[in-house]
């Protein structure tokens, strides 16, 4: 058991008897009569809302898993309401005092009795610190953590029973429940959200048009999160944007570019970037609520860049490799069928211009295609798809001509150019040529040893001297080619060594002498290739 789980279980367990909870769940399912009405997307959403915090959170997470659920179910689950009746302010104050270890009047100069928001897991209030700074306090509801642990205990048992189901061959229910449990537990620990917010702030250092709330670490614990109050307005408030003189196209472009930086550079991105989590304050875009985030490692970033490059270059094989590299097959892959499906998908998108290409739809089709072939994609990718669709919705609401596909592909191409190191590529190629030439030098010595053995009578060879002159001519040509290769390799190595210095003058950022050496070696290589080609004719 993890430390987090031990802390979550510290709340009185007798309040939530497992059998009683199971009866409650079955009662809700009977109430919606899924046997008669069927489990429609809307019916599923209502069931999850009635089941409480655990299942609402599961539904919110699953709304981004197009590889597990059909598209219509994902869209419906995005509508899940987590709003509940606010708890009395005195209960909230007791929770704060219990977590922070001091009387409320010592902690805060004042605290608003009316909540700013009340969800199934936490409640938010505005307050003022003793030094006069305005803050918001996010307080976890009592006993929510224990109820969620009980629910996941039941779900774990259900997942074990599902092993006998044929569906388990394509969906690993144990893995799915463990993933949902891990994500939910992390969201219950507000210190993780605080650290994520701080990480985002570090990633944005030097970018003057983006910010996030300041975390008050002395007022933050596992169940209480305190951060600076943001007195801005929603990014979707067009009237406010226009009245304050903002260029909506500039705002949209900066929003998309910053999101792409989060995904492709930082590997940490906001997974729920709707208008309520994006505000404008003093010319800056403020990213709020870092409770739901996605993470991309270098591997995932490179694969995503490969997928975008495949679309731009209309390369089906490249896209197939990207899908297989990104996902984990749950069954044997039918490669010809996968290739054909990717080919069909690429035909649809490659016939479009970048202006007409919808990135969210493209990546969502990749998710559905992977699911159809039993390829389980990492959660971060599914979250990215949902986030992209949400961002595109925000951009569309601003009513401006900003195309995400163009910005996305432009960012990928620029990154690929930045990652290309001319000097290192030349040095690497030179070493490869040198190694090949060095190995080829052993051929004459081996031939000489063989001839010595023949001369000494140690080897008997029956020779029919037919075409001997032609053979000698070919040997002479081979030796000549080898000598040219050795000279070419020497020139390349010398030029590469010169390129590591700051010798002047320079051409394209490298010493002119080294550049001239590469040009000369290139010329020799072209000459050699042409000569060999002519001989073959």
Coordinates of C-alpha atoms in Angstrom, one line a residue:
X1 CA 0.0 0.0 0.0
X2 CA 1.3 3.4 -0.9
X3 CA 1.8 6.3 1.6
X4 CA -1.0 8.2 -0.1
X5 CA -3.4 5.2 0.2
X6 CA -2.5 4.9 3.9
X7 CA -3.3 8.5 4.5
X8 CA -6.5 8.2 2.5
X9 CA -7.6 5.3 4.7
X10 CA -7.0 7.2 7.9
X11 CA -10.5 8.6 7.8
X12 CA -13.0 6.6 9.8
X13 CA -13.7 3.4 7.8
X14 CA -16.9 2.5 9.7
X15 CA -18.8 5.3 7.9
X16 CA -18.7 3.5 4.6
X17 CA -19.5 -0.2 4.9
X18 CA -18.5 -2.0 1.7
X19 CA -21.7 -4.0 1.5
X20 CA -23.9 -1.0 2.0
X21 CA -22.0 0.9 -0.7
X22 CA -22.5 -2.0 -3.1
X23 CA -26.2 -2.0 -2.4
X24 CA -26.3 1.8 -3.1
X25 CA -24.6 1.2 -6.5
X26 CA -27.0 -1.6 -7.4
X27 CA -29.9 0.6 -6.4
X28 CA -28.8 3.4 -8.7
X29 CA -28.4 1.0 -11.6
X30 CA -31.9 -0.5 -11.0
X31 CA -33.3 3.0 -10.8
X32 CA -32.1 3.8 -14.3
X33 CA -33.4 0.4 -15.6
X34 CA -30.6 -0.2 -18.1
X35 CA -32.0 -3.7 -18.9
X36 CA -35.1 -2.0 -20.4
X37 CA -33.7 1.4 -21.5
X38 CA -30.2 0.2 -22.5
X39 CA -26.9 1.9 -21.5
X40 CA -27.2 4.9 -23.8
X41 CA -24.5 7.7 -23.5
X42 CA -27.0 9.9 -21.7
X43 CA -28.1 7.1 -19.4
X44 CA -24.5 6.3 -18.5
X45 CA -23.8 10.0 -17.6
X46 CA -26.9 10.2 -15.3
X47 CA -25.9 6.9 -13.6
X48 CA -22.3 8.2 -12.9
X49 CA -23.7 11.5 -11.6
X50 CA -26.0 9.6 -9.2
X51 CA -23.2 7.3 -8.0
X52 CA -21.2 10.2 -6.6
X53 CA -17.6 11.6 -6.6
X54 CA -15.7 8.4 -7.6
X55 CA -17.8 7.6 -10.6
X56 CA -18.0 11.3 -11.7
X57 CA -14.2 11.5 -11.6
X58 CA -14.0 8.1 -13.5
X59 CA -16.4 9.5 -16.1
X60 CA -14.4 12.7 -16.5
X61 CA -11.2 10.7 -17.0
X62 CA -12.8 8.2 -19.4
X63 CA -14.2 11.0 -21.6
X64 CA -10.7 11.4 -22.9
X65 CA -10.2 7.7 -23.6
X66 CA -11.4 7.3 -27.2
X67 CA -9.4 4.1 -27.3
X68 CA -11.8 2.5 -24.8
X69 CA -15.1 4.2 -25.4
X70 CA -17.0 5.1 -28.6
X71 CA -16.9 8.8 -29.6
X72 CA -20.6 9.5 -28.7
X73 CA -20.0 8.2 -25.1
X74 CA -16.9 10.3 -24.7
X75 CA -18.7 13.4 -25.8
X76 CA -21.6 12.7 -23.4
X77 CA -19.2 12.2 -20.5
X78 CA -17.7 15.6 -21.1
X79 CA -21.0 17.0 -19.9
X80 CA -20.7 15.4 -16.5
X81 CA -21.7 17.8 -13.8
X82 CA -19.7 17.8 -10.6
X83 CA -21.6 20.7 -9.0
X84 CA -23.2 19.9 -5.6
X85 CA -24.7 21.8 -2.8
X86 CA -22.0 23.8 -0.8
X87 CA -21.1 22.6 2.7
X88 CA -21.7 25.0 5.6
X89 CA -18.8 27.5 6.0
X90 CA -18.2 26.2 9.6
X91 CA -17.5 22.7 8.3
X92 CA -15.1 24.2 5.8
X93 CA -13.3 26.3 8.5
X94 CA -12.9 23.2 10.7
X95 CA -11.3 21.3 7.8
X96 CA -8.9 24.2 7.2
X97 CA -8.0 24.4 10.9
X98 CA -7.5 20.7 11.1
X99 CA -5.2 20.7 8.0
X100 CA -3.2 23.9 8.8
X101 CA -3.0 23.4 12.5
X102 CA -4.1 26.9 13.6
X103 CA -7.3 28.8 14.4
X104 CA -8.9 30.3 11.3
X105 CA -8.6 33.9 12.5
X106 CA -4.8 33.4 12.8
X107 CA -4.6 32.0 9.3
X108 CA -6.7 34.4 7.4
X109 CA -7.8 38.0 7.8
X110 CA -11.1 37.1 6.4
X111 CA -12.8 34.3 4.4
X112 CA -15.9 34.6 2.3
X113 CA -18.8 32.6 3.5
X114 CA -20.2 32.2 0.0
X115 CA -18.3 29.6 -2.0
X116 CA -16.8 30.4 -5.5
X117 CA -17.6 26.8 -6.5
X118 CA -18.7 23.6 -5.0
X119 CA -17.8 20.3 -6.7
X120 CA -18.1 16.6 -5.6
X121 CA -14.5 16.6 -4.3
X122 CA -13.7 20.1 -3.2
X123 CA -15.2 23.5 -2.4
X124 CA -13.5 26.8 -3.1
X125 CA -13.7 30.1 -1.1
X126 CA -12.0 33.5 -1.5
X127 CA -10.0 34.8 1.4
X128 CA -7.5 37.4 2.5
X129 CA -4.2 36.6 4.1
X130 CA -3.0 38.5 7.2
X131 CA -0.7 40.6 5.0
X132 CA -3.7 41.7 2.8
X133 CA -3.1 39.4 -0.2
X134 CA -6.2 38.0 -1.8
X135 CA -6.2 34.2 -2.2
X136 CA -8.6 31.3 -3.0
X137 CA -8.7 28.2 -0.9
X138 CA -9.6 24.8 -2.3
X139 CA -10.8 22.5 0.5
X140 CA -11.4 18.8 0.1
X141 CA -14.8 17.6 1.3
X142 CA -14.7 15.3 4.4
X143 CA -14.7 11.6 3.9
X144 CA -14.6 11.9 0.0
X145 CA -11.2 10.1 0.0
X146 CA -12.4 7.2 2.0
X147 CA -15.5 6.7 -0.1
X148 CA -13.4 6.7 -3.3
X149 CA -11.1 4.1 -1.8
X150 CA -14.1 1.9 -1.0
X151 CA -15.5 2.3 -4.5
X152 CA -12.1 1.4 -6.1
X153 CA -11.9 -1.7 -3.8
X154 CA -15.3 -2.8 -5.3
X155 CA -14.1 -2.0 -8.9
X156 CA -10.9 -4.0 -8.4
X157 CA -13.0 -7.0 -7.4
X158 CA -15.2 -6.5 -10.4
X159 CA -12.2 -6.2 -12.7
X160 CA -10.9 -9.6 -11.4
X161 CA -14.3 -11.2 -12.2
X162 CA -14.2 -9.6 -15.7
X163 CA -11.2 -11.7 -16.6
X164 CA -13.5 -14.5 -17.7
X165 CA -15.2 -12.1 -20.1
X166 CA -14.2 -12.3 -23.8
X167 CA -14.0 -8.4 -23.7
X168 CA -11.0 -8.8 -21.4
X169 CA -9.0 -10.1 -24.4
X170 CA -9.1 -6.6 -25.9
X171 CA -9.5 -4.4 -22.7
X172 CA -7.3 -5.1 -19.7
X173 CA -9.8 -4.2 -16.9
X174 CA -7.3 -4.6 -14.1
X175 CA -4.9 -2.2 -15.8
X176 CA -7.8 0.3 -16.5
X177 CA -9.0 0.3 -12.9
X178 CA -5.5 0.7 -11.6
X179 CA -4.9 3.6 -13.9
X180 CA -8.2 5.3 -12.9
X181 CA -7.4 4.7 -9.2
X182 CA -3.9 6.2 -9.6
X183 CA -5.2 9.3 -11.4
X184 CA -8.0 9.8 -8.8
X185 CA -5.7 9.4 -5.8
X186 CA -3.3 11.9 -7.3
X187 CA -6.1 14.4 -7.8
X188 CA -7.1 13.9 -4.1
X189 CA -3.6 15.0 -3.0
X190 CA -3.6 18.8 -3.6
X191 CA 0.2 18.9 -3.0
X192 CA 0.6 17.3 -6.4
X193 CA -1.5 20.0 -8.1
X194 CA 0.5 22.6 -6.3
X195 CA 3.8 21.1 -7.5
X196 CA 2.5 20.8 -11.0
X197 CA 1.5 24.5 -11.0
X198 CA 5.0 25.4 -9.8
X199 CA 6.5 23.3 -12.5
X200 CA 4.4 25.0 -15.1
X201 CA 5.5 28.4 -13.7
X202 CA 9.2 27.3 -14.1
X203 CA 8.6 26.1 -17.6
X204 CA 7.1 29.5 -18.5
X205 CA 10.0 31.6 -17.2
X206 CA 11.0 34.2 -19.8
X207 CA 7.6 34.1 -21.5
X208 CA 5.9 37.4 -20.7
X209 CA 2.4 36.7 -22.0
X210 CA 1.6 33.6 -19.9
X211 CA 1.2 33.1 -16.2
X212 CA -0.6 31.0 -13.5
X213 CA -1.8 31.5 -9.9
X214 CA 0.9 31.8 -7.3
X215 CA 0.9 28.9 -4.9
X216 CA 1.0 29.7 -1.2
X217 CA 3.0 26.8 0.0
X218 CA 2.7 27.6 3.7
X219 CA -1.1 27.3 3.4
X220 CA -1.1 24.2 1.3
X221 CA -1.5 20.5 2.4
X222 CA -2.8 17.3 1.1
X223 CA -6.4 18.4 1.5
X224 CA -6.1 22.2 1.3
X225 CA -4.7 24.2 -1.6
X226 CA -4.2 28.0 -1.3
X227 CA -3.2 30.1 -4.3
X228 CA -3.3 33.7 -5.4
X229 CA -6.6 35.2 -6.5
X230 CA -6.9 36.0 -10.2
X231 CA -9.0 39.0 -10.8
X232 CA -9.2 38.6 -14.6
X233 CA -11.9 37.7 -17.1
X234 CA -12.6 34.6 -19.2
X235 CA -10.7 34.3 -22.5
X236 CA -14.1 33.7 -24.2
X237 CA -15.5 37.1 -23.2
X238 CA -15.2 38.7 -26.6
X239 CA -16.9 42.0 -25.5
X240 CA -14.3 42.4 -22.8
X241 CA -11.4 41.6 -25.1
X242 CA -12.6 44.1 -27.7
X243 CA -13.4 46.9 -25.2
X244 CA -9.9 46.6 -23.6
X245 CA -8.2 46.7 -27.0
X246 CA -7.0 43.1 -27.3
X247 CA -6.2 41.6 -30.7
X248 CA -8.2 38.4 -30.6
X249 CA -6.1 36.8 -33.4
X250 CA -3.0 37.5 -31.4
X251 CA -4.5 36.1 -28.2
X252 CA -5.6 32.9 -30.1
X253 CA -2.2 32.5 -31.7
X254 CA -0.3 32.9 -28.4
X255 CA -2.7 30.5 -26.7
X256 CA -2.1 27.8 -29.3
X257 CA 1.7 28.4 -29.5
X258 CA 1.9 28.2 -25.7
X259 CA 0.0 24.9 -25.7
X260 CA 2.2 23.5 -28.3
X261 CA 5.2 24.5 -26.2
X262 CA 3.7 22.6 -23.3
X263 CA 3.2 19.5 -25.4
X264 CA 6.3 19.4 -27.6
X265 CA 8.9 21.1 -25.5
X266 CA 8.0 20.8 -21.8
X267 CA 6.2 17.4 -21.8
X268 CA 3.7 18.8 -19.3
X269 CA 0.4 20.2 -20.6
X270 CA -3.0 21.3 -19.3
X271 CA -5.5 18.6 -20.1
X272 CA -8.7 20.6 -19.5
X273 CA -8.1 24.0 -21.2
X274 CA -11.7 25.2 -21.5
X275 CA -12.7 28.8 -21.2
X276 CA -13.3 28.6 -17.5
X277 CA -9.7 27.6 -17.0
X278 CA -8.3 30.4 -19.2
X279 CA -8.4 34.0 -18.1
X280 CA -6.9 37.3 -19.3
X281 CA -5.2 39.5 -16.8
X282 CA -3.0 42.5 -17.6
X283 CA -2.2 41.3 -21.1
X284 CA -1.4 37.8 -20.0
X285 CA -3.1 34.4 -20.5
X286 CA -3.6 32.8 -17.1
X287 CA -3.8 29.0 -17.0
X288 CA -6.0 28.0 -14.0
X289 CA -6.7 24.6 -12.3
X290 CA -3.7 22.3 -12.8
X291 CA -5.5 19.3 -11.3
X292 CA -5.8 17.5 -14.6
X293 CA -2.6 17.4 -16.7
X294 CA -1.0 15.2 -19.3
X295 CA 2.6 14.3 -19.6
X296 CA 4.8 13.4 -22.6
X297 CA 8.3 12.0 -22.5
X298 CA 10.8 12.6 -25.2
X299 CA 9.8 9.3 -26.9
X300 CA 6.1 10.4 -27.1
X301 CA 7.1 13.9 -28.3
X302 CA 9.2 12.5 -31.1
X303 CA 6.6 10.0 -32.1
X304 CA 4.0 12.8 -32.2
X305 CA 6.3 14.9 -34.4
X306 CA 6.8 11.8 -36.6
X307 CA 3.0 11.5 -37.0
X308 CA 2.6 15.1 -38.0
X309 CA 5.5 14.8 -40.4
X310 CA 3.8 11.8 -42.0
X311 CA 0.7 13.8 -42.7
X312 CA 2.7 16.7 -44.1
X313 CA 4.7 14.4 -46.3
X314 CA 1.8 12.0 -47.1
X315 CA 3.9 9.0 -45.9
X316 CA 1.7 6.0 -44.9
X317 CA 4.6 3.9 -43.7
X318 CA 5.8 6.7 -41.4
X319 CA 2.4 7.0 -39.9
X320 CA 2.1 3.3 -39.4
X321 CA 5.5 3.2 -37.6
X322 CA 4.3 6.1 -35.4
X323 CA 1.1 4.4 -34.4
X324 CA 2.9 1.1 -33.6
X325 CA 5.7 2.9 -31.7
X326 CA 3.3 4.9 -29.6
X327 CA 0.8 2.1 -28.7
X328 CA 1.0 -1.3 -27.0
X329 CA -0.7 -4.1 -29.0
X330 CA -3.3 -6.0 -27.0
X331 CA -3.6 -8.7 -29.7
X332 CA -1.8 -9.9 -32.8
X333 CA -1.6 -7.1 -35.4
X334 CA -2.8 -7.7 -38.9
X335 CA -0.2 -5.5 -40.6
X336 CA -1.7 -5.4 -44.2
X337 CA -5.1 -4.4 -42.8
X338 CA -3.5 -1.8 -40.5
X339 CA -1.6 -0.4 -43.5
X340 CA -4.8 -0.2 -45.6
X341 CA -6.7 1.5 -42.8
X342 CA -4.0 4.1 -42.3
X343 CA -3.8 4.5 -46.1
X344 CA -7.5 5.3 -46.2
X345 CA -7.2 7.7 -43.3
X346 CA -4.2 9.5 -44.9
X347 CA -6.1 9.8 -48.2
X348 CA -8.8 11.7 -46.4
X349 CA -6.5 14.1 -44.7
X350 CA -3.7 14.4 -47.3
X351 CA -6.2 15.7 -49.9
X352 CA -6.9 18.6 -47.6
X353 CA -4.9 21.8 -47.3
X354 CA -3.5 22.6 -43.9
X355 CA -6.1 25.4 -43.7
X356 CA -8.9 22.8 -43.8
X357 CA -7.2 20.2 -41.5
X358 CA -8.6 19.8 -38.0
X359 CA -5.8 18.5 -35.7
X360 CA -8.3 17.3 -33.1
X361 CA -10.2 15.2 -35.6
X362 CA -7.0 13.8 -37.1
X363 CA -5.6 12.6 -33.8
X364 CA -9.0 11.4 -32.7
X365 CA -9.1 9.3 -35.8
X366 CA -5.7 7.9 -35.0
X367 CA -7.0 6.9 -31.5
X368 CA -10.1 5.2 -33.0
X369 CA -7.9 3.4 -35.6
X370 CA -5.5 2.2 -32.9
X371 CA -8.5 0.9 -30.8
X372 CA -9.9 -0.9 -33.8
X373 CA -6.7 -2.8 -34.2
X374 CA -6.3 -3.6 -30.5
X375 CA -3.5 -1.0 -29.9
X376 CA -3.7 0.6 -26.5
X377 CA -2.4 4.1 -26.6
X378 CA -0.9 5.9 -23.5
X379 CA -3.3 8.0 -21.5
X380 CA -1.3 11.1 -22.2
X381 CA -2.1 10.8 -25.9
X382 CA -5.8 10.4 -25.3
X383 CA -5.7 13.4 -23.0
X384 CA -3.9 15.4 -25.7
X385 CA -6.6 14.7 -28.2
X386 CA -9.3 15.9 -25.8
X387 CA -7.2 19.0 -25.0
X388 CA -6.6 19.8 -28.6
X389 CA -10.4 19.6 -29.4
X390 CA -11.0 21.9 -26.4
X391 CA -8.4 24.4 -27.5
X392 CA -9.8 24.4 -31.0
X393 CA -13.2 25.2 -29.5
X394 CA -11.8 28.1 -27.6
X395 CA -10.0 29.4 -30.8
X396 CA -13.3 29.0 -32.8
X397 CA -15.2 31.0 -30.1
X398 CA -12.9 33.9 -30.6
X399 CA -14.0 34.1 -34.3
X400 CA -10.6 34.6 -35.7
X401 CA -8.6 33.1 -38.6
X402 CA -6.1 31.0 -36.7
X403 CA -5.4 27.4 -37.9
X404 CA -4.0 25.0 -35.4
X405 CA -2.8 22.5 -38.1
X406 CA -0.6 25.2 -39.6
X407 CA 0.8 26.3 -36.3
X408 CA 1.3 22.6 -35.2
X409 CA 3.1 21.6 -38.4
X410 CA 5.1 24.8 -38.4
X411 CA 6.2 24.1 -34.9
X412 CA 7.2 20.5 -35.7
X413 CA 9.2 21.5 -38.8
X414 CA 11.0 24.2 -36.9
X415 CA 11.9 21.8 -34.1
X416 CA 13.2 19.3 -36.6
X417 CA 15.4 22.0 -38.2
X418 CA 16.6 23.2 -34.8
X419 CA 17.5 19.6 -33.8
X420 CA 19.6 19.1 -37.0
X421 CA 23.3 19.8 -36.2
X422 CA 25.2 20.2 -39.5
X423 CA 28.6 19.7 -37.9
X424 CA 27.6 16.6 -36.0
X425 CA 26.0 15.1 -39.1
X426 CA 29.2 15.7 -41.1
X427 CA 31.5 14.3 -38.4
X428 CA 29.2 11.3 -38.1
X429 CA 29.2 10.7 -41.8
X430 CA 33.0 11.2 -42.0
X431 CA 33.6 8.6 -39.3
X432 CA 31.3 6.1 -41.1
X433 CA 33.2 6.5 -44.3
X434 CA 36.5 6.2 -42.5
X435 CA 35.4 3.0 -40.8
X436 CA 34.3 1.5 -44.1
X437 CA 37.6 2.5 -45.8
X438 CA 39.6 1.2 -43.0
X439 CA 37.9 -2.2 -43.2
X440 CA 38.4 -2.3 -46.9
X441 CA 42.2 -1.9 -46.4
X442 CA 42.3 -5.5 -45.1
X443 CA 41.3 -6.9 -48.5
X444 CA 44.8 -6.4 -50.1
X445 CA 46.6 -8.0 -47.1
X446 CA 44.3 -10.9 -47.1
X447 CA 44.8 -11.3 -50.8
X448 CA 48.6 -11.1 -50.3
X449 CA 48.6 -13.8 -47.6
X450 CA 46.6 -16.0 -49.9
X451 CA 49.1 -15.5 -52.7
X452 CA 52.1 -16.2 -50.4
X453 CA 50.5 -19.5 -49.5
X454 CA 50.1 -20.4 -53.1
X455 CA 53.7 -19.4 -53.9
X456 CA 55.1 -21.5 -51.0
X457 CA 53.1 -24.5 -52.2
X458 CA 50.9 -24.6 -49.2
X459 CA 47.8 -24.3 -51.3
X460 CA 47.0 -26.2 -54.4
X461 CA 44.9 -24.2 -56.9
X462 CA 43.9 -25.4 -60.4
X463 CA 44.1 -22.3 -62.5
X464 CA 42.8 -22.0 -66.0
X465 CA 44.4 -18.9 -67.4
X466 CA 41.4 -17.6 -69.3
X467 CA 40.7 -13.9 -69.1
X468 CA 43.7 -13.3 -66.8
X469 CA 44.4 -9.9 -68.3
X470 CA 40.8 -8.9 -67.6
X471 CA 41.1 -10.1 -64.0
X472 CA 44.2 -8.1 -63.4
X473 CA 42.6 -5.0 -64.9
X474 CA 39.7 -5.4 -62.5
X475 CA 42.2 -5.7 -59.6
X476 CA 43.9 -2.5 -60.7
X477 CA 40.6 -0.7 -60.9
X478 CA 39.7 -1.9 -57.4
X479 CA 43.0 -0.7 -56.0
X480 CA 42.5 2.6 -57.6
X481 CA 39.0 3.0 -56.2
X482 CA 40.3 2.1 -52.7
X483 CA 43.1 4.7 -52.9
X484 CA 40.5 7.3 -53.9
X485 CA 38.3 6.2 -51.0
X486 CA 41.2 6.5 -48.5
X487 CA 42.0 10.0 -49.8
X488 CA 38.4 11.0 -49.6
X489 CA 38.0 9.7 -46.1
X490 CA 41.2 11.5 -45.0
X491 CA 39.9 14.8 -46.5
X492 CA 36.6 14.4 -44.7
X493 CA 38.2 13.6 -41.3
X494 CA 40.6 16.5 -41.7
X495 CA 37.7 18.8 -42.6
X496 CA 35.6 17.6 -39.7
X497 CA 38.4 18.3 -37.3
X498 CA 38.9 21.8 -38.7
X499 CA 35.1 22.3 -38.3
X500 CA 35.4 21.8 -34.5
X501 CA 37.7 24.9 -34.3
X502 CA 36.9 28.6 -34.7
X503 CA 39.2 29.1 -37.6
X504 CA 38.4 32.1 -39.8
X505 CA 37.0 32.9 -42.3
X506 CA 33.8 30.9 -42.0
X507 CA 31.0 29.8 -44.3
X508 CA 27.6 28.8 -42.9
X509 CA 29.0 28.9 -39.4
X510 CA 31.9 26.5 -40.1
X511 CA 35.5 27.3 -41.2
X512 CA 35.9 27.9 -44.9
X513 CA 38.8 25.5 -45.2
X514 CA 36.7 22.7 -43.6
X515 CA 33.8 23.6 -45.9
X516 CA 36.1 23.4 -49.0
X517 CA 37.4 20.0 -47.8
X518 CA 33.8 18.7 -47.6
X519 CA 33.0 20.1 -51.1
X520 CA 36.2 18.4 -52.5
X521 CA 35.3 15.1 -50.8
X522 CA 31.8 15.4 -52.2
X523 CA 33.2 15.9 -55.7
X524 CA 35.4 12.9 -55.4
X525 CA 32.5 10.8 -54.2
X526 CA 30.3 11.9 -57.1
X527 CA 33.2 11.1 -59.5
X528 CA 33.6 7.7 -58.0
X529 CA 29.9 6.9 -58.2
X530 CA 29.7 8.1 -61.8
X531 CA 32.8 6.0 -62.8
X532 CA 31.4 2.8 -61.2
X533 CA 28.0 3.4 -62.8
X534 CA 29.7 3.7 -66.2
X535 CA 31.6 0.5 -65.7
X536 CA 28.4 -1.4 -64.9
X537 CA 27.0 -0.3 -68.2

